[in-house]
Short mmCIF file of C-alpha atoms and ligand atoms in Angstrom, two decimals:
data_model
loop_
_atom_site.label_atom_id
_atom_site.label_comp_id
_atom_site.label_asym_id
_atom_site.label_seq_id
_atom_site.Cartn_x
_atom_site.Cartn_y
_atom_site.Cartn_z
CA MET A 12 -71.35 1.40 17.70
CA SER A 13 -74.92 0.57 16.05
CA THR A 14 -74.90 1.82 12.72
CA VAL A 15 -76.04 0.06 9.69
CA ALA A 16 -73.17 0.00 7.78
CA PRO A 17 -70.83 -1.87 10.13
CA ALA A 18 -67.29 -0.16 10.45
CA TRP A 19 -64.01 -1.99 8.78
CA TRP A 20 -60.13 -0.99 9.62
CA TRP A 21 -56.80 -2.34 9.82
CA SER A 22 -54.71 -1.98 12.90
CA THR A 23 -51.78 -3.17 11.18
CA ALA A 24 -49.44 -0.74 8.87
CA HIS A 25 -50.15 -1.45 5.16
CA ALA A 26 -46.88 -3.30 4.43
CA PRO A 27 -45.98 -6.53 4.07
CA GLY A 28 -46.00 -8.92 7.21
CA ALA A 29 -46.55 -12.26 8.43
CA ILE A 30 -50.06 -11.38 9.72
CA ALA A 31 -52.56 -8.50 9.36
CA VAL A 32 -55.22 -7.22 11.71
CA ALA A 33 -58.90 -6.00 10.53
CA HIS A 34 -61.52 -4.85 12.72
CA LEU A 35 -65.20 -5.64 11.50
CA GLU A 36 -67.62 -3.69 14.12
CA GLY A 37 -71.22 -2.79 14.07
CA ASP A 38 -74.35 -4.50 14.83
CA ALA A 39 -74.12 -8.20 15.90
CA ARG A 40 -76.71 -9.40 13.22
CA ILE A 41 -75.20 -7.25 10.70
CA ILE A 42 -71.52 -8.34 11.08
CA GLU A 43 -72.71 -12.03 11.57
CA GLY A 44 -74.19 -11.50 8.09
CA VAL A 45 -71.00 -9.99 6.71
CA LEU A 46 -68.81 -12.62 7.89
CA ARG A 47 -71.10 -15.40 7.07
CA ALA A 48 -71.04 -13.93 3.46
CA LEU A 49 -67.34 -13.51 3.02
CA THR A 50 -66.62 -16.94 4.96
CA GLY A 51 -69.26 -19.35 3.56
CA LYS A 52 -69.61 -19.82 7.42
CA ASP A 53 -71.44 -19.31 10.29
CA ALA A 54 -69.73 -16.49 12.24
CA PRO A 55 -67.65 -17.48 15.29
CA ARG A 56 -69.71 -16.85 18.92
CA THR A 57 -68.86 -14.42 20.88
CA GLY A 58 -65.65 -15.64 22.87
CA GLU A 59 -64.59 -17.71 19.90
CA VAL A 60 -61.59 -17.82 17.65
CA ALA A 61 -61.53 -19.77 14.59
CA TRP A 62 -60.16 -20.73 11.16
CA ARG A 63 -61.82 -19.54 8.15
CA ARG A 64 -61.56 -19.07 4.22
CA PHE A 65 -62.22 -15.77 3.34
CA GLY A 66 -63.62 -16.56 0.11
CA THR A 67 -61.19 -17.08 -2.67
CA ILE A 68 -59.20 -14.36 -1.37
CA ASP A 69 -57.08 -15.98 1.63
CA ASP A 70 -57.83 -17.93 4.92
CA GLY A 71 -57.07 -16.64 8.59
CA VAL A 72 -58.09 -16.27 12.18
CA ILE A 73 -61.54 -14.79 13.01
CA ALA A 74 -61.80 -13.91 16.64
CA ARG A 75 -65.19 -12.45 17.97
CA THR A 76 -64.21 -10.63 21.01
CA SER A 77 -67.63 -8.99 21.68
CA ASN A 78 -71.21 -9.42 20.23
CA GLN A 79 -70.54 -6.21 18.11
CA HIS A 80 -66.81 -6.58 17.24
CA ALA A 81 -64.15 -9.09 15.29
CA LEU A 82 -61.12 -9.25 14.82
CA LEU A 83 -59.79 -10.73 11.28
CA MET A 84 -56.09 -12.13 10.77
CA PRO A 85 -55.26 -13.05 7.31
CA HIS A 86 -51.78 -13.11 6.07
CA GLY A 87 -50.25 -9.24 5.49
CA GLY A 88 -49.72 -9.17 1.93
CA THR A 89 -50.82 -5.91 0.42
CA ARG A 90 -52.68 -7.54 -2.32
CA ILE A 91 -54.87 -9.61 0.58
CA ARG A 92 -55.38 -6.29 1.87
CA GLU A 93 -56.64 -4.79 -1.15
CA LEU A 94 -59.13 -7.41 -2.00
CA LEU A 95 -60.39 -8.03 1.23
CA ASP A 96 -60.89 -4.27 1.68
CA ALA A 97 -62.69 -4.10 -1.67
CA ARG A 98 -64.77 -7.45 -0.70
CA LEU A 99 -66.04 -5.90 2.39
CA ALA A 100 -66.59 -2.50 0.77
CA GLU A 101 -69.10 -4.79 -1.62
CA LEU A 102 -70.45 -6.49 1.56
CA GLY A 103 -71.63 -3.31 2.92
CA ALA A 104 -68.83 -2.41 5.21
CA ARG A 105 -67.31 1.36 5.48
CA ALA A 106 -63.89 2.53 6.78
CA PRO A 107 -64.48 4.72 10.21
CA THR A 108 -64.19 8.32 8.31
CA GLY A 109 -62.25 10.32 10.79
CA ASP A 110 -61.21 12.89 8.12
CA GLU A 111 -64.70 13.40 6.41
CA SER A 112 -65.64 16.98 7.20
CA ALA A 113 -68.69 15.56 8.34
CA HIS A 114 -70.50 18.78 9.74
CA ALA A 115 -73.48 17.14 8.91
CA SER A 116 -72.89 14.68 11.48
CA TRP A 117 -71.42 17.14 13.97
CA PRO A 118 -73.32 20.28 13.34
CA GLU A 119 -72.24 21.69 16.66
CA ALA A 120 -68.48 21.33 15.48
CA THR A 121 -66.45 24.26 14.73
CA ASP A 122 -64.06 22.99 12.78
CA ASN A 123 -62.29 20.04 10.83
CA ILE A 124 -60.42 19.19 13.15
CA GLU A 125 -63.38 19.01 16.14
CA CYS A 126 -65.15 16.91 13.35
CA ALA A 127 -62.26 14.48 13.16
CA MET A 128 -62.06 14.22 16.93
CA LEU A 129 -65.63 13.77 17.57
CA ASN A 130 -65.86 10.72 14.77
CA THR A 131 -62.89 9.01 16.55
CA LEU A 132 -64.52 9.28 20.26
CA ALA A 133 -67.60 7.90 18.62
CA ARG A 134 -65.53 4.84 17.92
CA ALA A 135 -62.70 5.34 20.79
CA ALA A 136 -63.32 1.69 23.31
CA SER A 137 -61.38 3.06 26.05
CA PRO A 138 -63.03 5.45 28.79
CA LEU A 139 -59.37 6.84 29.35
CA ALA A 140 -59.70 7.85 25.54
CA ILE A 141 -62.51 10.51 26.59
CA ASP A 142 -60.73 13.73 28.11
CA LEU A 143 -57.67 13.14 26.13
CA LEU A 144 -59.59 13.24 22.86
CA THR A 145 -61.66 16.19 23.78
CA ALA A 146 -58.42 18.35 24.85
CA GLN A 147 -56.91 17.91 21.21
CA PRO A 148 -58.69 20.57 18.98
CA ALA A 149 -57.16 23.24 21.23
CA ARG A 150 -53.77 21.83 21.51
CA TRP A 151 -53.75 21.62 17.94
CA ARG A 152 -55.11 24.81 17.26
CA ASN A 153 -52.35 26.44 19.86
CA GLN A 154 -49.49 24.80 17.63
CA PRO A 155 -47.22 27.74 16.83
CA ALA A 156 -48.23 28.90 13.22
CA GLN A 157 -46.05 28.80 10.05
CA ASN A 158 -47.00 30.37 6.88
CA GLY A 159 -50.09 31.05 8.06
CA THR A 160 -51.01 27.24 9.55
CA PRO A 161 -50.18 25.60 12.37
CA SER A 162 -47.12 23.13 12.10
CA ALA A 163 -47.99 19.39 12.54
CA PRO A 164 -45.40 16.61 12.11
CA LEU A 165 -46.08 14.38 9.15
CA LEU A 166 -44.84 11.26 11.02
CA CYS A 167 -46.35 9.61 14.05
CA THR A 168 -44.25 9.32 17.10
CA PRO A 169 -44.08 6.24 19.48
CA ARG A 170 -46.51 8.25 21.97
CA ASP A 171 -49.00 8.98 19.03
CA LEU A 172 -49.30 5.08 18.28
CA ARG A 173 -49.25 3.73 21.77
CA LEU A 174 -52.24 6.51 22.63
CA ARG A 175 -53.81 4.62 19.52
CA ARG A 176 -54.68 1.75 21.69
CA LEU A 177 -56.99 3.78 23.50
CA ILE A 178 -58.89 4.15 20.29
CA THR A 179 -58.50 0.45 18.96
CA PRO A 180 -57.74 -1.79 21.60
CA ALA A 181 -54.53 -4.00 21.96
CA ARG A 182 -54.18 -7.26 21.98
CA VAL A 183 -52.65 -9.43 25.21
CA VAL A 184 -52.48 -12.81 24.35
CA VAL A 185 -51.79 -15.18 27.47
CA THR A 186 -49.69 -18.27 27.05
CA GLY A 187 -48.06 -20.66 29.66
CA PRO A 188 -48.41 -24.53 30.60
CA ALA A 189 -51.77 -26.27 31.16
CA ASN A 190 -52.99 -25.86 34.72
CA ALA A 191 -51.12 -22.29 34.96
CA GLY A 192 -54.36 -20.80 35.28
CA LYS A 193 -54.60 -18.86 32.36
CA SER A 194 -58.62 -19.60 31.84
CA THR A 195 -59.21 -18.63 35.42
CA LEU A 196 -57.37 -15.32 35.01
CA LEU A 197 -59.45 -14.14 32.35
CA ASN A 198 -62.87 -15.08 34.11
CA ALA A 199 -61.49 -13.39 37.06
CA LEU A 200 -60.32 -10.13 35.07
CA ALA A 201 -63.58 -10.75 32.86
CA GLY A 202 -65.97 -11.01 35.87
CA ARG A 203 -67.71 -13.75 34.21
CA ALA A 204 -67.20 -17.26 32.76
CA VAL A 205 -65.50 -16.41 29.68
CA ALA A 206 -63.57 -19.32 29.38
CA ILE A 207 -63.78 -23.00 31.10
CA ALA A 208 -61.24 -23.34 33.84
CA HIS A 209 -60.76 -26.91 35.32
CA HIS A 210 -57.92 -28.95 37.06
CA ALA A 211 -57.43 -31.25 34.19
CA PRO A 212 -54.44 -30.38 32.22
CA GLY A 213 -56.03 -29.47 28.37
CA THR A 214 -59.35 -28.05 29.45
CA THR A 215 -58.77 -25.10 27.10
CA ARG A 216 -59.16 -26.84 23.82
CA ASP A 217 -59.92 -23.49 21.84
CA ALA A 218 -58.38 -20.41 21.66
CA VAL A 219 -60.98 -17.93 23.60
CA ALA A 220 -60.90 -13.99 22.82
CA ALA A 221 -62.49 -11.14 24.79
CA ARG A 222 -62.67 -7.65 25.13
CA ILE A 223 -62.00 -6.47 28.49
CA ASN A 224 -61.45 -3.21 30.55
CA LEU A 225 -58.62 -2.99 32.54
CA ALA A 226 -59.21 -0.44 34.47
CA GLY A 227 -59.98 2.33 31.63
CA LEU A 228 -58.23 0.61 29.15
CA VAL A 229 -60.01 -1.97 26.99
CA VAL A 230 -57.99 -4.66 25.47
CA ASP A 231 -58.65 -7.36 23.27
CA TRP A 232 -57.74 -10.28 25.92
CA PHE A 233 -56.43 -13.77 24.21
CA ASP A 234 -57.08 -17.07 26.66
CA THR A 235 -54.58 -19.80 24.31
CA PRO A 236 -54.09 -23.77 25.47
CA GLY A 237 -51.63 -24.81 27.57
CA VAL A 238 -49.02 -26.42 25.06
CA ARG A 239 -48.42 -30.37 26.15
CA ALA A 240 -46.47 -33.25 24.45
CA ASP A 241 -49.36 -34.97 24.14
CA MET A 242 -52.23 -32.83 22.27
CA ASP A 243 -54.88 -34.57 20.27
CA PRO A 244 -55.87 -32.64 16.81
CA ILE A 245 -58.21 -30.22 17.90
CA GLU A 246 -55.91 -29.01 20.49
CA ARG A 247 -53.02 -28.75 17.98
CA ALA A 248 -55.43 -26.95 15.76
CA ALA A 249 -56.27 -24.49 18.67
CA ALA A 250 -52.51 -23.90 19.33
CA GLU A 251 -52.37 -22.88 15.58
CA LEU A 252 -55.06 -20.51 16.07
CA ALA A 253 -53.24 -19.28 19.67
CA ALA A 254 -49.92 -19.08 17.26
CA ARG A 255 -51.43 -16.80 14.85
CA ALA A 256 -52.91 -14.36 17.99
CA LEU A 257 -49.01 -14.32 19.41
CA ALA A 258 -47.59 -13.25 16.01
CA CYS A 259 -49.89 -10.08 16.11
CA ALA A 260 -49.60 -9.46 20.02
CA ASP A 261 -48.91 -5.87 21.99
CA MET A 262 -47.92 -8.03 24.79
CA VAL A 263 -47.60 -11.43 25.50
CA ILE A 264 -48.08 -12.47 29.52
CA GLU A 265 -46.14 -15.72 30.05
CA LEU A 266 -48.20 -17.48 32.92
CA THR A 267 -46.92 -19.93 34.91
CA ALA A 268 -47.64 -21.49 38.67
CA PRO A 269 -45.61 -23.52 41.19
CA GLY A 270 -43.96 -26.36 40.04
CA LEU A 271 -44.54 -25.81 36.04
CA GLY A 272 -41.83 -23.84 34.89
CA TRP A 273 -41.31 -21.07 32.33
CA HIS A 274 -41.93 -22.08 29.07
CA ALA A 275 -40.16 -19.93 26.33
CA ILE A 276 -42.37 -18.93 23.58
CA ALA A 277 -42.49 -17.19 20.56
CA GLY A 278 -44.48 -14.15 19.67
CA ALA A 279 -44.31 -10.78 18.08
CA PRO A 280 -40.73 -9.54 18.09
CA THR A 281 -41.71 -6.18 19.02
CA ALA A 282 -44.65 -7.21 21.84
CA LEU A 283 -44.39 -6.06 25.36
CA ARG A 284 -43.41 -9.11 27.56
CA MET A 285 -44.36 -9.75 31.16
CA ARG A 286 -43.70 -13.04 33.40
CA VAL A 287 -46.43 -13.74 35.72
CA LEU A 288 -46.40 -16.27 38.44
CA ASN A 289 -49.91 -17.32 39.66
CA GLN A 290 -51.48 -19.57 42.59
CA SER A 291 -49.78 -17.57 45.31
CA ASP A 292 -52.04 -18.72 47.86
CA ARG A 293 -50.66 -22.39 47.60
CA SER A 294 -48.26 -23.29 50.16
CA ASP A 295 -45.34 -24.28 47.70
CA ALA A 296 -45.39 -20.70 45.92
CA ALA A 297 -43.13 -19.00 48.74
CA ALA A 298 -40.34 -21.42 47.74
CA CYS A 299 -40.58 -22.28 44.16
CA PRO A 300 -38.42 -21.60 41.42
CA GLU A 301 -40.27 -19.74 39.62
CA ARG A 302 -40.58 -16.63 41.87
CA ALA A 303 -37.04 -16.11 40.87
CA GLY A 304 -38.21 -15.32 37.05
CA ALA A 305 -41.39 -13.61 37.85
CA ASP A 306 -42.36 -10.03 37.12
CA LEU A 307 -45.16 -10.41 39.26
CA VAL A 308 -46.86 -13.09 41.70
CA ILE A 309 -50.46 -13.17 41.60
CA SER A 310 -53.49 -15.19 42.59
CA ALA A 311 -56.56 -15.58 40.31
CA HIS A 312 -58.12 -17.42 43.29
CA THR A 313 -57.94 -15.04 45.80
CA GLY A 314 -57.63 -11.76 43.86
CA ALA A 315 -54.21 -11.07 45.45
CA ALA A 316 -52.12 -8.45 43.13
CA ILE A 317 -54.82 -8.92 40.38
CA ASP A 318 -55.08 -5.01 40.64
CA GLU A 319 -51.37 -4.42 40.65
CA LEU A 320 -51.48 -6.85 36.89
CA VAL A 321 -54.41 -4.83 35.77
CA ALA A 322 -52.36 -1.64 36.00
CA ARG A 323 -48.81 -2.64 34.95
CA VAL A 324 -50.65 -4.36 31.96
CA ARG A 325 -52.57 -0.82 31.27
CA ASP A 326 -49.86 1.27 31.83
CA SER A 327 -46.99 -0.63 29.88
CA LEU A 328 -49.45 -0.68 27.04
CA VAL A 329 -50.55 3.14 27.26
CA PRO A 330 -48.09 4.97 29.61
CA PRO A 331 -49.45 7.44 32.21
CA THR A 332 -46.22 10.00 31.04
CA ASP A 333 -48.02 9.86 27.51
CA ILE A 334 -51.23 10.73 28.62
CA ALA A 335 -50.09 13.51 30.79
CA ASP A 336 -47.76 15.04 28.05
CA PRO A 337 -49.26 18.02 27.24
CA ALA A 338 -48.14 18.05 23.41
CA PRO A 339 -50.50 17.48 20.61
CA TRP A 340 -51.70 13.76 19.64
CA GLN A 341 -51.84 12.52 16.18
CA PHE A 342 -55.15 10.41 17.26
CA MET A 343 -55.33 9.26 13.41
CA ASP A 344 -53.75 9.43 9.86
CA GLY A 345 -54.04 12.68 7.93
CA LEU A 346 -54.09 15.04 10.92
CA PRO A 347 -51.99 17.40 9.52
CA ALA A 348 -53.68 18.02 6.36
CA LEU A 349 -56.85 18.83 8.11
CA LEU A 350 -55.03 21.32 10.27
CA ALA A 351 -53.93 22.98 6.80
CA THR A 352 -57.91 23.42 6.10
CA ALA A 353 -58.64 23.81 9.96
CA SER A 354 -59.78 27.54 9.18
CA THR A 355 -61.92 26.79 6.34
N1 GTP B 25 -55.01 -22.48 44.14
C1 GTP B 25 -54.96 -22.16 43.20
N2 GTP B 25 -55.65 -22.62 41.83
C2 GTP B 25 -55.71 -22.10 40.82
C3 GTP B 25 -55.81 -20.52 40.54
N3 GTP B 25 -55.87 -20.35 39.31
C4 GTP B 25 -56.48 -21.56 38.88
N4 GTP B 25 -56.44 -22.25 39.78
C5 GTP B 25 -56.75 -23.86 39.30
O1 GTP B 25 -55.59 -24.53 38.46
C6 GTP B 25 -56.36 -25.36 37.55
C7 GTP B 25 -56.16 -25.10 36.02
O2 GTP B 25 -56.93 -24.07 35.81
P1 GTP B 25 -56.68 -23.28 34.55
O3 GTP B 25 -57.74 -21.87 34.56
O4 GTP B 25 -58.25 -24.11 33.93
O5 GTP B 25 -55.86 -23.52 33.93
P2 GTP B 25 -55.13 -23.24 32.41
O6 GTP B 25 -54.06 -22.51 32.32
O7 GTP B 25 -56.36 -22.32 31.55
O8 GTP B 25 -55.48 -24.56 31.59
P3 GTP B 25 -55.08 -25.14 30.16
O9 GTP B 25 -56.35 -24.99 29.48
O10 GTP B 25 -55.40 -26.62 30.49
O11 GTP B 25 -53.88 -24.86 29.69
C8 GTP B 25 -57.76 -25.20 37.89
O12 GTP B 25 -58.33 -26.24 38.93
C9 GTP B 25 -58.21 -23.74 38.60
O13 GTP B 25 -59.18 -23.85 39.66
C10 GTP B 25 -55.18 -19.91 41.77
O14 GTP B 25 -54.91 -18.27 41.85
N5 GTP B 25 -54.55 -20.58 42.93
MG1 MG B 26 -57.50 -22.96 30.07
#
């Protein structure tokens, strides 16, 4: 998206919670200007995760997952959220207006549902969203009518919410002992060196975030530093950033390697979880005790089972049955109200 006004929206519910997550998306120079005005410091570089004060409102984490996108993670109080909304509006950011009639933007659209669909399509992150979104106006119009207006459930179903991960990327956080290969895995998935990978334990001293495409599903992938007993202050600060990412993870991948064991980790209680044993190419991998506890065994070096990992993460976050289900999808809040005015 390269509009002049950056888009600003929340992907956590408007309710008290430990941590809230907001998205800022737009032209790189413009979002850097907004973040500088908000925090008084330079914006994190692409791939960086940093702790910042959000003016006098709160402090929290900013993860720059791409040139055009940053995640802001303040505490989850409703007042903090309102103050940040007001401050971001002052700085020129706007909520993506899926519910605008916006016929001016979409003169070819036949009604409000189609406008909403086109607005959502314009900011959908995942290629998998395209066919499903474009099918929605017809599905909603074909809903059985009640009192002359199409009937629509007011509450979102779990399927509605899972499918919204096609629009706003889910957060996948990888944890595990130092030297498991967490950074090597991110680099293999991203197809480039996003994170520094090295045989010395404690190589990752910063949390790293990148927006990557998992065979059609785009996610925000967090590489975290391996937790060790003798961490220096910089590593401990990085571990705090990682804890903040874990608290709002949609999925946690626990990665280990032969001989390193499984490390229990705290994370969002609702997060999906997967245990992955890496370094299957090593001669000691076949008989190692970690194998018994693994959901999947991979090698980030040789690429063995990486396609399987990608497919499993994608299908856990957005199950293929959700996509194949022909029922209408509430791809945004307020859709039932729009349906009531669909024929106007
Ligand atoms: N044989 C083998 N070595 C691997 C594999 N994946 C990573 N490594 C090696 O393991 C070492 C550690 O890899 P990293 O990716 O830096 O590990 P990390 O989990 O990010 O480590 P920290 O950042 O210290 O927490 C490096 O020497 C990698 O080359 C693999 O699949 N097979
Ligand atoms: Mg690392």
